Amino acid sequence: MLFTFLYGGYFWLSIVFSSIALFTGFAYFIFLLIDTKSNRNPEIIWLKSGAFFTTISAIGIFGLAYFSSRKDEFEVLFRASTYFYLHYQYNGFFLFSCVGLLLISLKKYGIQISEKLNKTIFFLLFIGCFFGYGLSILWTEIPDLLYGFFTIVSLIQLLGAWKLWSFVWKNRSKFSENHFIQKLLLAVVGCSFLMKFILQIASAIPSLGIYAFNSINIVIAYLHLVLLLGISLFLIWKIVDLNYFELNKILKFSILSMVFGIVLNEIILSLAAIFSIFYIPFLSAKYWLLFASVIIMISIGSFIKSLKVD
């Protein structure tokens, strides 16, 4: 997938590899259902739902496979299929799986979410994600009634995210044994996800949505907000939180450098998007993005090299 997407973006070969990845996801979903059928722990419903969303995201890939051969004729459907896949991967599989992993990790700190609160948060985010695809196609001509419905969906998602954030925040004192690095990572991840849902609401405002869906910098900044600031740093936190590895000075520096590089990357993309709206040139943006990418790349290499079993 890496090399085929670099070569030609969405075309028949990259779609083949994407489909293979999706079929692997199908197998994961099946085994997860089998292995957890009698498990009633609160995190299981999140993990199952994450696998469910990656399964239905396949519709977008199959749509791309068909529409890519007739892109000129079905340009709108081709773009809609792309957003369909990305939405249920980012907002479904990635997000729900991470919440499940978070709930597993919280148990060792004596933090147990109540069944009622867990179901409430899950219901809000699941409904929001399932119908939230509509927020990705607001650039098409849709009836005002649907526009209003999708705006309400964005508010439902934000409410669910706020309840989850508040639950973790209220129990922050139990993280007292956590190192500063771990607390920083969790804080950045929490803020990025709250910002993600706030931006979704903002995109539902017509005057802002026009810029959001027509600026490549805004789209990339949003995707990086979710994938880099949110998902990737959460997984780094999860690796550190497992306590399998020694949190040495090089590892700490690598993580701090990684956070700095990712935040810098996000800032530059956001500034480029804002400047483009007001027709202000930002010719040095590509060099700053290269600088941020080099920092991220070096910090990842250093991070991997410094992993030593504690």
Short mmCIF file of C-alpha atoms in Angstrom, two decimals:
data_model
loop_
_atom_site.label_atom_id
_atom_site.label_comp_id
_atom_site.label_asym_id
_atom_site.label_seq_id
_atom_site.Cartn_x
_atom_site.Cartn_y
_atom_site.Cartn_z
CA MET A 1 0.00 0.00 0.00
CA LEU A 2 2.81 2.40 0.86
CA PHE A 3 4.57 2.12 -2.50
CA THR A 4 1.48 1.86 -4.68
CA PHE A 5 -0.14 4.95 -3.13
CA LEU A 6 3.11 6.87 -3.50
CA TYR A 7 3.25 5.79 -7.14
CA GLY A 8 -0.25 6.55 -8.31
CA GLY A 9 -2.65 7.34 -5.47
CA TYR A 10 -5.94 5.50 -5.85
CA PHE A 11 -5.63 3.18 -8.85
CA TRP A 12 -6.26 -0.52 -9.42
CA LEU A 13 -3.09 -1.87 -7.72
CA SER A 14 -3.29 0.32 -4.61
CA ILE A 15 -6.97 -0.62 -4.30
CA VAL A 16 -6.01 -4.31 -4.49
CA PHE A 17 -3.65 -3.93 -1.53
CA SER A 18 -6.23 -1.85 0.35
CA SER A 19 -8.75 -4.63 -0.20
CA ILE A 20 -6.29 -7.21 1.15
CA ALA A 21 -5.89 -5.07 4.27
CA LEU A 22 -9.67 -4.86 4.59
CA PHE A 23 -10.11 -8.63 4.26
CA THR A 24 -7.55 -8.99 7.04
CA GLY A 25 -9.78 -6.65 9.04
CA PHE A 26 -12.74 -8.93 8.32
CA ALA A 27 -10.80 -11.88 9.73
CA TYR A 28 -9.88 -9.82 12.80
CA PHE A 29 -13.56 -8.95 13.34
CA ILE A 30 -14.62 -12.60 13.12
CA PHE A 31 -11.95 -13.83 15.54
CA LEU A 32 -12.71 -10.97 17.93
CA LEU A 33 -16.40 -11.93 18.01
CA ILE A 34 -15.54 -15.58 18.62
CA ASP A 35 -12.93 -14.94 21.31
CA THR A 36 -14.98 -12.39 23.27
CA LYS A 37 -18.51 -13.77 22.93
CA SER A 38 -18.75 -14.42 26.70
CA ASN A 39 -16.71 -11.38 27.77
CA ARG A 40 -18.77 -8.61 29.43
CA ASN A 41 -15.98 -6.16 30.24
CA PRO A 42 -16.82 -2.53 29.31
CA GLU A 43 -14.02 -2.21 26.76
CA ILE A 44 -15.20 -5.15 24.62
CA ILE A 45 -18.10 -3.25 23.08
CA TRP A 46 -15.65 -0.57 21.93
CA LEU A 47 -13.25 -3.08 20.36
CA LYS A 48 -16.08 -4.90 18.59
CA SER A 49 -17.52 -1.66 17.27
CA GLY A 50 -14.10 -0.57 16.01
CA ALA A 51 -13.82 -3.82 14.06
CA PHE A 52 -17.39 -3.36 12.82
CA PHE A 53 -16.60 0.08 11.42
CA THR A 54 -13.49 -1.12 9.63
CA THR A 55 -15.67 -3.78 8.03
CA ILE A 56 -18.27 -1.37 6.68
CA SER A 57 -15.53 0.99 5.50
CA ALA A 58 -14.93 -1.64 2.82
CA ILE A 59 -17.92 -0.21 0.96
CA GLY A 60 -15.83 2.87 0.27
CA ILE A 61 -12.92 0.81 -1.08
CA PHE A 62 -15.17 -1.23 -3.35
CA GLY A 63 -16.76 2.01 -4.52
CA LEU A 64 -13.32 3.40 -5.33
CA ALA A 65 -12.46 0.27 -7.26
CA TYR A 66 -15.48 0.83 -9.50
CA PHE A 67 -15.53 4.61 -9.78
CA SER A 68 -11.76 4.96 -10.32
CA SER A 69 -12.12 3.43 -13.78
CA ARG A 70 -14.79 6.03 -14.64
CA LYS A 71 -13.62 8.94 -12.52
CA ASP A 72 -14.57 11.61 -15.05
CA GLU A 73 -18.14 10.36 -15.11
CA PHE A 74 -18.48 9.73 -11.36
CA GLU A 75 -16.13 12.33 -9.86
CA VAL A 76 -18.52 13.20 -7.01
CA LEU A 77 -19.12 9.53 -6.13
CA PHE A 78 -15.38 8.83 -6.34
CA ARG A 79 -14.68 11.59 -3.82
CA ALA A 80 -17.61 10.49 -1.64
CA SER A 81 -16.29 6.90 -1.61
CA THR A 82 -12.88 8.17 -0.49
CA TYR A 83 -14.45 10.07 2.42
CA PHE A 84 -16.62 7.04 3.27
CA TYR A 85 -13.54 4.86 3.72
CA LEU A 86 -11.60 7.52 5.64
CA HIS A 87 -14.52 8.38 7.92
CA TYR A 88 -15.21 4.85 9.14
CA GLN A 89 -11.49 4.13 9.48
CA TYR A 90 -10.55 7.30 11.37
CA ASN A 91 -13.74 8.02 13.32
CA GLY A 92 -14.75 4.39 13.64
CA PHE A 93 -12.00 1.78 13.73
CA PHE A 94 -9.19 3.98 15.06
CA LEU A 95 -11.21 5.95 17.60
CA PHE A 96 -13.30 3.12 19.06
CA SER A 97 -10.35 0.74 19.28
CA CYS A 98 -8.31 3.37 21.11
CA VAL A 99 -11.11 4.00 23.60
CA GLY A 100 -11.25 0.24 24.27
CA LEU A 101 -7.49 0.13 24.83
CA LEU A 102 -7.73 3.19 27.09
CA LEU A 103 -10.37 1.55 29.29
CA ILE A 104 -8.15 -1.53 29.60
CA SER A 105 -5.21 0.61 30.70
CA LEU A 106 -7.27 2.62 33.19
CA LYS A 107 -8.07 -0.52 35.19
CA LYS A 108 -4.52 -0.83 36.49
CA TYR A 109 -4.89 2.63 38.03
CA GLY A 110 -8.07 1.53 39.77
CA ILE A 111 -10.23 3.54 37.37
CA GLN A 112 -13.34 1.58 36.40
CA ILE A 113 -16.02 3.20 34.30
CA SER A 114 -19.59 2.50 35.36
CA GLU A 115 -21.78 0.44 33.08
CA LYS A 116 -24.29 3.28 32.70
CA LEU A 117 -21.68 5.92 31.81
CA ASN A 118 -19.90 3.54 29.45
CA LYS A 119 -23.12 2.78 27.58
CA THR A 120 -24.05 6.46 27.43
CA ILE A 121 -20.70 7.52 25.97
CA PHE A 122 -20.68 4.56 23.63
CA PHE A 123 -24.21 5.25 22.39
CA LEU A 124 -23.45 8.93 21.72
CA LEU A 125 -20.22 8.23 19.85
CA PHE A 126 -21.59 5.21 17.97
CA ILE A 127 -24.66 7.08 16.71
CA GLY A 128 -22.46 10.06 15.92
CA CYS A 129 -19.98 7.96 13.95
CA PHE A 130 -22.57 5.86 12.14
CA PHE A 131 -24.48 8.88 10.84
CA GLY A 132 -21.50 11.21 10.96
CA TYR A 133 -20.45 10.27 7.44
CA GLY A 134 -22.92 12.92 6.36
CA LEU A 135 -20.55 15.55 7.74
CA SER A 136 -18.00 14.40 5.16
CA ILE A 137 -20.32 15.09 2.22
CA LEU A 138 -21.68 18.49 3.17
CA TRP A 139 -19.89 19.82 0.08
CA THR A 140 -22.54 18.09 -2.05
CA GLU A 141 -26.03 19.43 -2.65
CA ILE A 142 -28.18 17.95 0.11
CA PRO A 143 -31.60 18.98 1.47
CA ASP A 144 -31.66 21.49 4.34
CA LEU A 145 -33.38 18.91 6.55
CA LEU A 146 -30.45 16.51 6.17
CA TYR A 147 -28.02 19.35 6.73
CA GLY A 148 -29.69 20.10 10.04
CA PHE A 149 -29.71 16.41 10.98
CA PHE A 150 -25.98 16.05 10.37
CA THR A 151 -25.34 19.19 12.41
CA ILE A 152 -27.20 17.60 15.33
CA VAL A 153 -25.11 14.45 14.84
CA SER A 154 -21.93 16.52 15.22
CA LEU A 155 -23.24 17.90 18.52
CA ILE A 156 -24.05 14.37 19.72
CA GLN A 157 -20.48 13.29 18.98
CA LEU A 158 -19.05 16.26 20.86
CA LEU A 159 -21.23 15.47 23.87
CA GLY A 160 -19.97 11.88 23.92
CA ALA A 161 -16.36 13.01 23.59
CA TRP A 162 -16.84 15.55 26.39
CA LYS A 163 -18.29 12.93 28.73
CA LEU A 164 -15.32 10.61 28.06
CA TRP A 165 -12.81 13.44 28.53
CA SER A 166 -14.54 14.51 31.77
CA PHE A 167 -14.44 10.95 33.11
CA VAL A 168 -10.69 10.70 32.58
CA TRP A 169 -10.13 14.24 33.90
CA LYS A 170 -12.05 13.56 37.12
CA ASN A 171 -9.80 10.57 37.78
CA ARG A 172 -6.56 12.38 36.93
CA SER A 173 -5.32 12.21 40.54
CA LYS A 174 -4.99 8.43 40.18
CA PHE A 175 -2.36 9.02 37.49
CA SER A 176 -0.01 10.48 40.14
CA GLU A 177 2.49 7.67 39.61
CA ASN A 178 2.63 8.43 35.89
CA HIS A 179 5.76 10.07 34.54
CA PHE A 180 5.46 13.58 33.09
CA ILE A 181 5.92 12.15 29.59
CA GLN A 182 2.90 9.86 29.97
CA LYS A 183 0.74 12.66 31.34
CA LEU A 184 1.81 14.95 28.51
CA LEU A 185 0.96 12.36 25.86
CA LEU A 186 -2.46 11.67 27.34
CA ALA A 187 -3.19 15.41 27.63
CA VAL A 188 -2.22 16.06 24.00
CA VAL A 189 -4.30 13.10 22.81
CA GLY A 190 -7.34 14.24 24.80
CA CYS A 191 -7.12 17.80 23.51
CA SER A 192 -6.66 16.66 19.91
CA PHE A 193 -9.80 14.53 20.01
CA LEU A 194 -11.86 17.31 21.57
CA MET A 195 -10.57 19.66 18.88
CA LYS A 196 -11.49 17.09 16.22
CA PHE A 197 -15.14 17.08 17.26
CA ILE A 198 -15.24 20.87 17.59
CA LEU A 199 -13.89 21.19 14.04
CA GLN A 200 -16.56 18.80 12.81
CA ILE A 201 -19.21 21.13 14.20
CA ALA A 202 -17.45 24.11 12.60
CA SER A 203 -17.46 22.35 9.23
CA ALA A 204 -21.26 22.18 9.44
CA ILE A 205 -21.39 26.00 9.29
CA PRO A 206 -21.86 26.72 5.56
CA SER A 207 -19.50 29.71 5.38
CA LEU A 208 -16.71 27.69 7.04
CA GLY A 209 -17.53 24.40 5.33
CA ILE A 210 -16.80 25.89 1.92
CA TYR A 211 -13.19 26.53 2.96
CA ALA A 212 -12.86 23.26 4.85
CA PHE A 213 -13.79 21.01 1.93
CA ASN A 214 -12.00 22.99 -0.77
CA SER A 215 -8.64 23.52 0.92
CA ILE A 216 -6.25 20.58 0.72
CA ASN A 217 -4.25 22.02 3.62
CA ILE A 218 -7.31 22.02 5.89
CA VAL A 219 -8.18 18.43 4.92
CA ILE A 220 -4.61 17.24 5.55
CA ALA A 221 -4.38 19.23 8.81
CA TYR A 222 -7.60 17.57 10.02
CA LEU A 223 -6.40 14.08 9.06
CA HIS A 224 -3.06 14.71 10.79
CA LEU A 225 -4.87 16.03 13.85
CA VAL A 226 -6.66 12.69 14.17
CA LEU A 227 -3.95 10.30 13.02
CA LEU A 228 -0.75 11.91 14.33
CA LEU A 229 -1.77 14.00 17.35
CA GLY A 230 -4.53 11.60 18.33
CA ILE A 231 -4.04 7.99 17.29
CA SER A 232 -0.24 7.83 16.91
CA LEU A 233 0.56 9.61 20.17
CA PHE A 234 -2.05 7.50 21.96
CA LEU A 235 -0.31 4.35 20.76
CA ILE A 236 3.03 5.78 21.95
CA TRP A 237 1.38 6.40 25.34
CA LYS A 238 0.07 2.84 25.33
CA ILE A 239 3.56 1.44 24.61
CA VAL A 240 5.06 3.45 27.48
CA ASP A 241 2.15 2.63 29.80
CA LEU A 242 2.69 -1.12 29.36
CA ASN A 243 5.86 -0.74 31.47
CA TYR A 244 7.67 -3.30 29.32
CA PHE A 245 10.37 -0.84 28.42
CA GLU A 246 12.77 1.30 30.42
CA LEU A 247 11.85 4.99 30.26
CA ASN A 248 15.43 6.15 29.76
CA LYS A 249 16.63 9.64 28.83
CA ILE A 250 16.89 8.89 25.10
CA LEU A 251 13.36 7.49 25.03
CA LYS A 252 12.02 10.55 26.86
CA PHE A 253 13.83 12.91 24.49
CA SER A 254 12.56 10.94 21.48
CA ILE A 255 8.95 11.25 22.64
CA LEU A 256 9.28 14.97 23.37
CA SER A 257 10.86 15.52 19.94
CA MET A 258 8.09 13.52 18.32
CA VAL A 259 5.40 15.60 20.04
CA PHE A 260 7.20 18.82 19.04
CA GLY A 261 7.52 17.70 15.40
CA ILE A 262 3.87 16.63 15.14
CA VAL A 263 2.59 19.83 16.77
CA LEU A 264 4.82 21.93 14.51
CA ASN A 265 3.54 20.03 11.47
CA GLU A 266 -0.05 20.72 12.55
CA ILE A 267 0.63 24.42 13.15
CA ILE A 268 2.26 24.91 9.73
CA LEU A 269 -0.58 23.12 7.92
CA SER A 270 -3.14 25.21 9.81
CA LEU A 271 -1.33 28.47 9.07
CA ALA A 272 -1.02 27.54 5.38
CA ALA A 273 -4.76 26.87 5.28
CA ILE A 274 -5.65 30.14 7.04
CA PHE A 275 -3.28 32.19 4.87
CA SER A 276 -4.76 30.66 1.71
CA ILE A 277 -8.24 31.81 2.75
CA PHE A 278 -7.01 35.43 2.91
CA TYR A 279 -4.77 34.99 -0.16
CA ILE A 280 -1.61 35.55 1.89
CA PRO A 281 1.42 33.76 0.43
CA PHE A 282 3.26 31.32 2.69
CA LEU A 283 6.04 30.24 0.39
CA SER A 284 8.23 28.82 3.16
CA ALA A 285 5.51 26.41 4.35
CA LYS A 286 6.95 23.46 2.40
CA TYR A 287 10.35 23.94 4.02
CA TRP A 288 8.83 24.10 7.50
CA LEU A 289 6.84 20.95 6.75
CA LEU A 290 10.02 19.25 5.60
CA PHE A 291 11.75 20.36 8.80
CA ALA A 292 8.88 18.99 10.93
CA SER A 293 8.88 15.72 8.97
CA VAL A 294 12.63 15.27 9.51
CA ILE A 295 12.17 15.83 13.26
CA ILE A 296 9.36 13.25 13.36
CA MET A 297 11.36 10.74 11.32
CA ILE A 298 14.49 11.10 13.49
CA SER A 299 12.49 10.92 16.72
CA ILE A 300 10.72 7.73 15.56
CA GLY A 301 14.06 6.13 14.68
CA SER A 302 15.51 7.17 18.02
CA PHE A 303 12.38 5.96 19.82
CA ILE A 304 12.61 2.48 18.28
CA LYS A 305 16.34 2.23 18.88
CA SER A 306 16.04 3.25 22.55
CA LEU A 307 13.37 0.66 23.41
CA LYS A 308 14.97 -1.57 26.00
CA VAL A 309 13.09 -4.15 28.03
CA ASP A 310 12.89 -2.98 31.63
#
